[in-house]
Each structure stands twice: as structure tokens, then as C-alpha cells.
Short mmCIF file of C-alpha atoms in Angstrom, two decimals:
data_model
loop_
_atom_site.label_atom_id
_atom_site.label_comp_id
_atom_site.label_asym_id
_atom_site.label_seq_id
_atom_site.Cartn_x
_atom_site.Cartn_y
_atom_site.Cartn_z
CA UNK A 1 53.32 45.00 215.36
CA UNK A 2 57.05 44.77 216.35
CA UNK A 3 59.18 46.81 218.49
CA UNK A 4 62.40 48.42 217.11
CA UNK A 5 64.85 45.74 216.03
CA UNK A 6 68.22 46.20 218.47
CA UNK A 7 71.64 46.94 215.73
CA UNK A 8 73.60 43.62 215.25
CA UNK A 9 77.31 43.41 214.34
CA UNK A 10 78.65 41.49 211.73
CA UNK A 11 81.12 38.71 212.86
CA UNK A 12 83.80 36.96 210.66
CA UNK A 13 85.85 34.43 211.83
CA UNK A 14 88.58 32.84 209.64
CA UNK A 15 87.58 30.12 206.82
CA UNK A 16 89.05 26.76 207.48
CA UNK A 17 89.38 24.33 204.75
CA UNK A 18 87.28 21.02 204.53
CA UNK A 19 88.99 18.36 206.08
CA UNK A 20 87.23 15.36 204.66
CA UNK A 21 88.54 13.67 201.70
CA UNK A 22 86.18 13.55 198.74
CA UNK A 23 85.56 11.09 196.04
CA UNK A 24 85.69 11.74 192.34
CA UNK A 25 87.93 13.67 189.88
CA UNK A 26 88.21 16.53 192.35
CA UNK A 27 91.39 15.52 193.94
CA UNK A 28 90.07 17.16 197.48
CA UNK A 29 89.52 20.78 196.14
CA UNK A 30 86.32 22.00 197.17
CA UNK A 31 83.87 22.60 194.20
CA UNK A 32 84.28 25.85 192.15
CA UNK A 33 81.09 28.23 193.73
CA UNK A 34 79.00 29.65 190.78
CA UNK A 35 78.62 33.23 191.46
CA UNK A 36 76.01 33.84 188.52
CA UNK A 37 73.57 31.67 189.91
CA UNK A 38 74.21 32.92 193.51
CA UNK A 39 73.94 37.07 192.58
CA UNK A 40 70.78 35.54 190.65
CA UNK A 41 69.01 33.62 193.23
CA UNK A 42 70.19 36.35 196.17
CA UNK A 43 68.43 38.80 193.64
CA UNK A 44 65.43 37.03 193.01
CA UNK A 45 64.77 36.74 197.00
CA UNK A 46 65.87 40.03 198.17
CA UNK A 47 62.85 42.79 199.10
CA UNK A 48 63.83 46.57 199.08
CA UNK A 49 63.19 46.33 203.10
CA UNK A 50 65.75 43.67 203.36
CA UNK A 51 68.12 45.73 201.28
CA UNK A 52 67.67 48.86 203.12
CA UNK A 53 68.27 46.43 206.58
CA UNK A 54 71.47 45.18 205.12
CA UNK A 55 72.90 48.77 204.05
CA UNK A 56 71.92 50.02 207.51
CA UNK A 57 73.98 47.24 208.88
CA UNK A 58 76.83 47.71 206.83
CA UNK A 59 77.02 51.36 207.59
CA UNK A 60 76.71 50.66 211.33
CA UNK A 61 80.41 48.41 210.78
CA UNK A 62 81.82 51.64 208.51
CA UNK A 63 80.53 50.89 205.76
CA UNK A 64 78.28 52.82 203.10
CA UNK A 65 76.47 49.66 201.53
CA UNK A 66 75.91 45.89 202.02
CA UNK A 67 78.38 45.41 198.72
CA UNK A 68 81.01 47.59 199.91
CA UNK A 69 81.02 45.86 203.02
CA UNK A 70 80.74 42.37 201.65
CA UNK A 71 83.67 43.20 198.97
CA UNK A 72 85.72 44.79 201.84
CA UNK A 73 85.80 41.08 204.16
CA UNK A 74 85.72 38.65 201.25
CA UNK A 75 88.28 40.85 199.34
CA UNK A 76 90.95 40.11 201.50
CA UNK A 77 90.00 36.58 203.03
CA UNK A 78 92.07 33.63 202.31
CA UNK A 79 88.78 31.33 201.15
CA UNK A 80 87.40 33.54 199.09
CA UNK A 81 86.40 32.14 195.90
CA UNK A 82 88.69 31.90 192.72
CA UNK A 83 86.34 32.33 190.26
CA UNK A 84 85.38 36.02 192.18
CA UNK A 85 89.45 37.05 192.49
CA UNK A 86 89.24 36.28 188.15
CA UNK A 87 86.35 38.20 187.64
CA UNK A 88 87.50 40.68 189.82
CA UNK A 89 91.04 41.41 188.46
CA UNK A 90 89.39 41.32 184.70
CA UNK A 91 87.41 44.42 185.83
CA UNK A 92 89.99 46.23 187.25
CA UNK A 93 92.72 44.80 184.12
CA UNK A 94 89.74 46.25 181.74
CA UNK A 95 89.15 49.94 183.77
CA UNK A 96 93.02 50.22 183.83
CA UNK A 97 94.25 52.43 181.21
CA UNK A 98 96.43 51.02 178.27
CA UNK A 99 100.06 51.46 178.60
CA UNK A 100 101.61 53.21 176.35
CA UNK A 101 104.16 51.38 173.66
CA UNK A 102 107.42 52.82 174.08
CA UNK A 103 108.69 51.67 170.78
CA UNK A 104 106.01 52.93 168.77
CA UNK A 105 106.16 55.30 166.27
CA UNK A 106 104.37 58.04 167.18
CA UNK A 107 104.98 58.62 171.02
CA UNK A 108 105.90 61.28 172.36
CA UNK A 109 108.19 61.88 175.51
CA UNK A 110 106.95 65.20 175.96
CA UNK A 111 103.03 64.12 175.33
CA UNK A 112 102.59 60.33 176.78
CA UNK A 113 99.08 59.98 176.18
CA UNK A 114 99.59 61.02 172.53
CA UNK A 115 97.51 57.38 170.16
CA UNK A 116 100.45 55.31 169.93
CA UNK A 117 98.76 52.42 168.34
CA UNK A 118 99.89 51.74 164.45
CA UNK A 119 97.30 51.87 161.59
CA UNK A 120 96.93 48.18 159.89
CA UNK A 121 99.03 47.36 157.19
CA UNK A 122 97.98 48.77 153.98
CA UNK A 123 97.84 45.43 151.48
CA UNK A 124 96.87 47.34 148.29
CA UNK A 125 93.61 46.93 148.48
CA UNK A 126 91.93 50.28 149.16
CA UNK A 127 92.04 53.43 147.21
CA UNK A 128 94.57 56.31 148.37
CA UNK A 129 93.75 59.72 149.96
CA UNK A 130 93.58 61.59 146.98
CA UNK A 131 91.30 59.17 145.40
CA UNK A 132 88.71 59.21 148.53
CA UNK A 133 89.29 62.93 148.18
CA UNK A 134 87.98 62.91 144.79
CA UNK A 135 84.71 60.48 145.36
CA UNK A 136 84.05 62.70 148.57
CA UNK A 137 84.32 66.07 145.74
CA UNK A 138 82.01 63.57 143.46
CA UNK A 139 79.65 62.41 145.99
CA UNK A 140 79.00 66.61 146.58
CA UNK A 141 78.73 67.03 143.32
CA UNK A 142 76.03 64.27 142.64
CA UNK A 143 74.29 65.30 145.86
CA UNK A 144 73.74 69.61 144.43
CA UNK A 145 72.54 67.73 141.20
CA UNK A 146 69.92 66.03 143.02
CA UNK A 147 68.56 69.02 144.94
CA UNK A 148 69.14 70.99 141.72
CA UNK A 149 66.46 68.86 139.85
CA UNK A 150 64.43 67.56 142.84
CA UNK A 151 63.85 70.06 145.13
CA UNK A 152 64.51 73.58 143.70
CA UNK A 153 61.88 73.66 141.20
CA UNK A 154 59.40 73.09 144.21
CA UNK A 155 61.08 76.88 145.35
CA UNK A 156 58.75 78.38 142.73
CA UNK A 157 55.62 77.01 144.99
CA UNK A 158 56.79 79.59 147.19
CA UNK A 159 57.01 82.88 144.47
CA UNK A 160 55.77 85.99 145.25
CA UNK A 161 54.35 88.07 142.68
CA UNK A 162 57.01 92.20 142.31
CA UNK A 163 55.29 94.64 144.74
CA UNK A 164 55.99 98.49 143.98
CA UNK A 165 56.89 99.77 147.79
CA UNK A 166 54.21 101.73 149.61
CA UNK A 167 54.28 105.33 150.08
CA UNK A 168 55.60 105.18 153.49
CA UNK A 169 58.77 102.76 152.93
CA UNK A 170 60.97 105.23 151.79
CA UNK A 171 64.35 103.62 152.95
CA UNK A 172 65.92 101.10 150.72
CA UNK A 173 68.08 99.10 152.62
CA UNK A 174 70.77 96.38 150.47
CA UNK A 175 72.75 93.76 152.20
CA UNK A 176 75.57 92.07 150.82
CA UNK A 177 76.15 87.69 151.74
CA UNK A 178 78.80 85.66 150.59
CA UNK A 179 77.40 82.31 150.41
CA UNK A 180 79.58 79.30 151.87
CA UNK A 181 82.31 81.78 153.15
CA UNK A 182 82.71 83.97 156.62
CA UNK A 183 83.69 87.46 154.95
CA UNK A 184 84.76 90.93 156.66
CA UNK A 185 82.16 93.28 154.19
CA UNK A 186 79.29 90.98 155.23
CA UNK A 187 78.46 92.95 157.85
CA UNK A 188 78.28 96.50 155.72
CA UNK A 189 74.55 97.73 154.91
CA UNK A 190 73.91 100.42 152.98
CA UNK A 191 70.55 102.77 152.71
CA UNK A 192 69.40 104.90 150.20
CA UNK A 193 66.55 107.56 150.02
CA UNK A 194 65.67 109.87 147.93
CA UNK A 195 64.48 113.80 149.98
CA UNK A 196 61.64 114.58 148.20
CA UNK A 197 59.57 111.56 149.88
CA UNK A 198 60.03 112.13 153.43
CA UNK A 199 57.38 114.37 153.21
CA UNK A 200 59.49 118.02 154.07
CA UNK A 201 59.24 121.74 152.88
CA UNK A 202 60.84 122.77 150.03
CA UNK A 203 63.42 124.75 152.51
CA UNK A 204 64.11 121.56 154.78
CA UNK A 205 64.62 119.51 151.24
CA UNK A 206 67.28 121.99 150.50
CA UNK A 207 69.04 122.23 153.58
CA UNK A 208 69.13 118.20 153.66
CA UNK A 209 70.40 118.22 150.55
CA UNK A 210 73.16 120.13 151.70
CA UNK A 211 73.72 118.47 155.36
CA UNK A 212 73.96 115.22 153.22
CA UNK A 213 77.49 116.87 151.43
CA UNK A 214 79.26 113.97 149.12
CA UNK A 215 76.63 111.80 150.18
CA UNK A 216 74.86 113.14 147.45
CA UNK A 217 73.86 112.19 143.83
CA UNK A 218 72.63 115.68 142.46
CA UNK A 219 71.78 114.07 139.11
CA UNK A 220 69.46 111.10 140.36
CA UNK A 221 68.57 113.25 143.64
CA UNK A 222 69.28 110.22 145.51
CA UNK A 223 71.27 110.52 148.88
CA UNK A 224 73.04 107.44 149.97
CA UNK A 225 75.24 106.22 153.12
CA UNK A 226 76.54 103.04 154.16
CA UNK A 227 77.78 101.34 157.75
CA UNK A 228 80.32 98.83 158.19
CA UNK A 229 82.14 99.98 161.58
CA UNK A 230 79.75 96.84 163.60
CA UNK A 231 80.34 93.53 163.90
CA UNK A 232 76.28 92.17 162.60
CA UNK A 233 74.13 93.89 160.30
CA UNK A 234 71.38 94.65 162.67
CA UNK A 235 73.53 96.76 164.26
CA UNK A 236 74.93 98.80 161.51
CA UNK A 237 71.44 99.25 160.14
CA UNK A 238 70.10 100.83 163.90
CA UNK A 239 73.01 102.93 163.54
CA UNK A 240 72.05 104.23 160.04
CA UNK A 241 68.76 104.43 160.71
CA UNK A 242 70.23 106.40 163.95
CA UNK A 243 71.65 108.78 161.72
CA UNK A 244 69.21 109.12 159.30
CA UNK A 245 66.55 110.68 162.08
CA UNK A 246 69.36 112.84 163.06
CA UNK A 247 69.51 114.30 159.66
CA UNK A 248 65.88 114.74 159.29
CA UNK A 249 65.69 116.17 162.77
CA UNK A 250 68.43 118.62 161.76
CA UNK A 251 66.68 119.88 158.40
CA UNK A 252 63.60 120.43 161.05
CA UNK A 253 65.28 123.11 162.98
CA UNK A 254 64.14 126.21 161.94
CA UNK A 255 66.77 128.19 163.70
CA UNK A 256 68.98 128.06 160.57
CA UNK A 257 67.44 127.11 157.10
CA UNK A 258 71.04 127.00 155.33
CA UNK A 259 69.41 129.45 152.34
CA UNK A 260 72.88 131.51 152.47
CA UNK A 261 74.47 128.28 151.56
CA UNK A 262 74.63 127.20 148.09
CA UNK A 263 74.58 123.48 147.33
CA UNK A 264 78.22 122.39 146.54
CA UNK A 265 78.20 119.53 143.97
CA UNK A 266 81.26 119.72 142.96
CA UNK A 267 82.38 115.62 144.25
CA UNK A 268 80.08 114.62 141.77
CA UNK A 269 81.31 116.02 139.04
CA UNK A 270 84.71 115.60 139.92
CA UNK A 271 83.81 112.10 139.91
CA UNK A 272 82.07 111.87 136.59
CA UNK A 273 85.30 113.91 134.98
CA UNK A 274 87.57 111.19 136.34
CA UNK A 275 85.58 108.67 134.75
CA UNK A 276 84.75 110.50 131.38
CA UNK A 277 89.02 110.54 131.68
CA UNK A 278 89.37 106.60 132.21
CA UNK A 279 86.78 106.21 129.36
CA UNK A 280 88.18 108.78 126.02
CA UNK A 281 85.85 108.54 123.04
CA UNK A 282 86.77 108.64 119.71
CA UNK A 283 86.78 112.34 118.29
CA UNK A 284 83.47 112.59 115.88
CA UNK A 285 85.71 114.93 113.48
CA UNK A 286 88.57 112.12 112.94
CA UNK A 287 86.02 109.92 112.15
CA UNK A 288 86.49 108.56 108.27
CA UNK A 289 84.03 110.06 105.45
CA UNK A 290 83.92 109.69 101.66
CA UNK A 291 84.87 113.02 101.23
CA UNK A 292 87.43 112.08 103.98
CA UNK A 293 88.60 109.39 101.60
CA UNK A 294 88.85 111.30 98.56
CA UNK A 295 90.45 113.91 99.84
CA UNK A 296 93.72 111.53 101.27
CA UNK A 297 93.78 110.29 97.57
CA UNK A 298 94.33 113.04 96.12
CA UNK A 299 96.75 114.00 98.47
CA UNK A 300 98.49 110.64 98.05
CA UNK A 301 98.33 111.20 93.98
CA UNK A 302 99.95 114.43 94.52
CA UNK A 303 102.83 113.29 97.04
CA UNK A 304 103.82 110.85 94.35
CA UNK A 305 103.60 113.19 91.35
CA UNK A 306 106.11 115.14 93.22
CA UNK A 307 108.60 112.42 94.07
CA UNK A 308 108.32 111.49 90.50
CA UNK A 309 109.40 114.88 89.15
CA UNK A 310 112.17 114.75 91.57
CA UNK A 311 113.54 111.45 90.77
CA UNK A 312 113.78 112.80 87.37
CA UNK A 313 115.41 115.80 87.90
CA UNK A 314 118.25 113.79 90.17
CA UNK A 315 117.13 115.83 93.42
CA UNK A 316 116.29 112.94 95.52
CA UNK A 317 119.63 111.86 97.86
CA UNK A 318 120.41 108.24 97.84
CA UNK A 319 121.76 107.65 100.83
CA UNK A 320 123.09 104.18 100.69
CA UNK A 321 125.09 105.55 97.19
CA UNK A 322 126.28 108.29 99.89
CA UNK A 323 127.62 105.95 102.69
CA UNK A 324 129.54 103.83 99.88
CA UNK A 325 131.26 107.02 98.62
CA UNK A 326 132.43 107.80 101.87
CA UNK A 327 133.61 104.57 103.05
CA UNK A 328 135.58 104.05 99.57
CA UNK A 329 137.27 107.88 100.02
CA UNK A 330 138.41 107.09 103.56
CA UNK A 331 139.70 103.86 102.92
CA UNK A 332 141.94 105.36 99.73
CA UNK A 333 143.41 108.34 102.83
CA UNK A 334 144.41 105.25 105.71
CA UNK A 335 145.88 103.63 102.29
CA UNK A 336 148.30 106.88 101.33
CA UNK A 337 149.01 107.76 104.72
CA UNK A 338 150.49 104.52 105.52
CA UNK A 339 152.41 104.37 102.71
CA UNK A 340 153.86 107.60 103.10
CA UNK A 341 155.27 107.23 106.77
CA UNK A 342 158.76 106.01 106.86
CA UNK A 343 159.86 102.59 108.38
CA UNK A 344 162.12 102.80 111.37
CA UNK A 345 165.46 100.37 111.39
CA UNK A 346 167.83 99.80 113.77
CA UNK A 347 171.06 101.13 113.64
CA UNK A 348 173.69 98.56 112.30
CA UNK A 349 171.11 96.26 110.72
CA UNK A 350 170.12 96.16 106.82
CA UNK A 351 166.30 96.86 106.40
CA UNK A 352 165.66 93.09 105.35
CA UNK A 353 167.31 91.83 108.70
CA UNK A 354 165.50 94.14 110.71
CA UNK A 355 162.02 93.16 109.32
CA UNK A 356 162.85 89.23 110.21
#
């Protein structure tokens, strides 16, 4: 067993160069040092005690490790090894960033690290971005095909058989989901239920009838209410649900039945009016009979027999034959009158000079 090994210092002194002569091709340059095969061989002999010796030493001289410490003195030492200073300064050429290309196209003053490498040339010999637009629409198309014929038919594996609802589900609840698109009536749920199966008196049916207002449909005795005002569904159907024991609650309370009250349904038929008014049907009375028909004929026969009898007794005005006389008559009065006015001539001048 051995004692506690005392801390030794590293020691460098300066590399001198060989000062014999040597024989051969080299020309008196020592021979390049193959670094692979050292880092291999130093590898294959090194134990983790020996490393954790070495690192202890190094940190004793200031330094955290036996590399950092080795890099640190053979860095900067005039002998060290060629081949190292390449491999070295290809490491630190290749973790370097790229600089940017002043002349390029795309860079940017303002943004420096903008990509400011150019595409390839195009050589006409790829398909434009329309055209790779339309395979990718194709490709989609072919791919809904395939599930269409392949794997939805395997859907009706999964088929349940209709189920009426059990006596105690007495809330219908309908959701509304656009499929491939985020939209803002997604989150509205809406609940309907009708008052006669939640199981009340006849007075707390009435006086939930009437709590329920316009929310009511007094011909399918059906009250319904809908929630948007949340962000998810879940929580616009807590809040109608919410709402829904308040209401049934409120019919409950026996401290005021509502009987004085009389059930206002007049939003409903207001409604229906309006639409009855949208939608006019045709009167059943205007509606075309044979009697119908044979009645207008005879009145047509008779309308005829009368303009007949008029045309024959010269009663009937022809109107155009009326303009014509007109026209013809006022023509004849601009002709007289403008014969009749006299022609001024000026003094000392015959009348044919004066007319030249």
C-alpha cells in the first residue's frame, strides 16, 4: 500500500531544433509527427486513474483538465507541430460563422444575418411554382380518394345501432364544428328541453313556462336557450346547465306560483306573422275554374260585340286621324300669318336692293 503521492509541477523548457543533418529527401526538416496514431495509442494506454492523476495535475498549474493544459503550452510554443496548427485552425475556420456577402442580393444593412446566399441557377429543367402547387393540390386529392375507398368503409365496423334517450336525459344539447377551419360560432351550444319531463307540478310547469319568456315555443312546448359568451364549449354548456337549475329552482319556490300571470306568447306569433308575410300564398278564390273560364269568354264576346257596334256607328275616336288634322290646321295658320306681316325696307333703298 502506498503513501499519498507529493503534487508535482509541470516544467517546460523551450524546444530546440535538431542539429544533426539527416539523410534522404527530407532536406533537414524533422519528420511530420502523426497525431492520429499518437491520440490513438495515448488512448489505448491511458486508465481512468491515470486520467484523473493528469487532470489533478493540470488543475494544480491553473488549469481545469490535462487537454486544456496541454493545448494551453503547445498552443503557443514555437515547435509545436504543423500538422496540429492545420488541424487546429480548420476547427476554428469551420466553428467561425460565414461572412456575410456584401454584394448579394438579398442583404440587408439593417438585418446582417438575413440568408444572403443565391438559389442555383434555374436551367429549365424543373417545373414552376404554380405547377408544384398544383401536384401538391393533386397529391391531396389522390390521398382523400384513398382513405375514401380504403379506410372509411371500415367506419361502419364501428356503427351503433339509434337509441331512443332514457327517461332521465331530458336535456338535448347540439354543438356546431366547422371542419378544417378555426370559426368564432364554434364555441356556441345550445340546449333544449321540453317542461313537462322534468318531473314538476302542473303549477311549477306553468310558472316555468312563463320564467322561460321568448325562450319559448308555445306550439311544440319546447323551451330552448343557447350560450356563446365563452371561449370553449365546455364552458358555455356549465353555464347553461348553470342556468337551467336556476330556472327549475325558481319554479320550486312556492312563495309565488305566478297564477296571476298569464302566459304572454305573443313573440311567437309575432314571429310566425312575419314569416306567413315573407311567404304570401296564392288567394284560393283567384284561382282559375271552368266556370271561371267561361265566364271571361263571355265577357270577352261581349266587349267585342260592343266595339263592333261602335265602329259602325263612327263613335270610336281615331286618334292618329286626330293628330294629322291638327298638325295640317296649324301648319295652314304659321303659313297665313307670315304672309300677312309686312316686310320692313330701309329708307332710300328699292325693296329688291334691300333683300340682296
Amino acid at each position: 500500500m502506498t503513501g499519498p503521492r507529493a503534487a508535482v509541477a509541470f516544467s517546460t523548457s523551450t524546444m530546440r531544433a535538431a542539429e544533426r543533418t539527416f539523410d534522404g529527401d527530407e532536406g533537414g526538416e524533422s519528420a511530420p509527427v502523426e497525431l492520429k496514431e499518437l491520440d490513438k495509442a495515448f488512448m489505448d494506454r491511458a486508465t481512468p486513474e491515470g486520467l484523473r492523476q493528469l487532470d489533478q495535475l493540470a488543475k494544480l498549474n491553473g488549469h481545469n483538465s490535462i487537454e486544456a493544459y496541454l493545448d494551453d503550452k503547445l498552443r503557443y510554443t514555437a515547435g509545436f507541430s504543423t500538422q496540429d496548427k492545420l488541424l487546429t485552425d480548420e476547427l476554428v475556420v469551420e466553428d467561425s460563422p460565414a461572412k456575410p456577402d456584401y454584394k448579394a442580393f438579398w442583404y440587408d444593412e439593417d438585418d446582417p444575418d438575413t440568408f444572403s446566399e443565391e438559389h442555383d441557377e434555374f436551367k429549365e429543367d424543373d417545373m414552376m411554382s404554380m405547377a408544384h402547387n398544383k401536384l401538391k393540390e393533386i397529391r391531396e386529392m389522390r390521398q382523400y380518394t384513398r382513405l375514401a375507398v380504403w379506410e372509411m368503409p371500415l367506419l361502419s365496423k364501428l356503427a351503433k345501432p339509434f337509441e331512443l334517450p332514457k327517461e332521465g336525459h331530458v336535456l338535448r344539447w347540439r354543438y356546431t364544428t366547422y371542419m378544417g377551419e378555426a370559426h368564432p360560432a364554434e364555441s356556441k351550444v345550445v340546449v333544449q328541453f321540453a317542461p313537462q319531463d322534468l318531473g314538476l307540478t302542473e303549477v311549477q310547469t306553468d310558472k316555468l313556462r312563463k320564467l322561460a319568456g321568448a325562450r319559448l315555443n308555445p306550439e311544440t312546448d319546447v323551451i330552448k336557450m343557447s350560450s356563446g359568451r365563452f371561449e370553449h364549449q365546455a364552458q358555455n354548456k356549465r353555464y347553461l346547465q348553470q342556468l337551467v337549475g336556476a330556472l327549475v329552482a325558481e319554479a320550486k319556490d312556492p312563495r309565488d306560483t305566478f297564477a296571476d300571470v298569464a302566459l304572454d306568447t305573443r313573440h311567437h306569433y309575432r314571429a310566425t306573422k312575419a314569416a306567413k308575410k315573407s311567404k304570401p300564398k296564392f288567394p284560393a278564390a283567384w284561382r282559375m275554374t271552368a266556370k271561371r273560364r267561361t265566364e271571361l269568354a263571355e265577357l270577352r264576346a261581349q266587349a267585342g260585340r260592343a266595339e263592333a257596334q261602335r265602329l259602325d256607328e263612327g263613335r270610336v275616336v281615331d286618334g292618329q286621324q286626330k293628330i294629322d288634322g291638327y298638325l295640317m290646321q296649324r301648319l295652314a295658320e304659321e303659313q297665313a300669318k307670315s304672309a300677312a306681316e309686312p316686310v320692313p325696307v330701309p329708307a332710300g333703298r328699292s325693296p329688291a336692293r334691300a333683300r340682296r
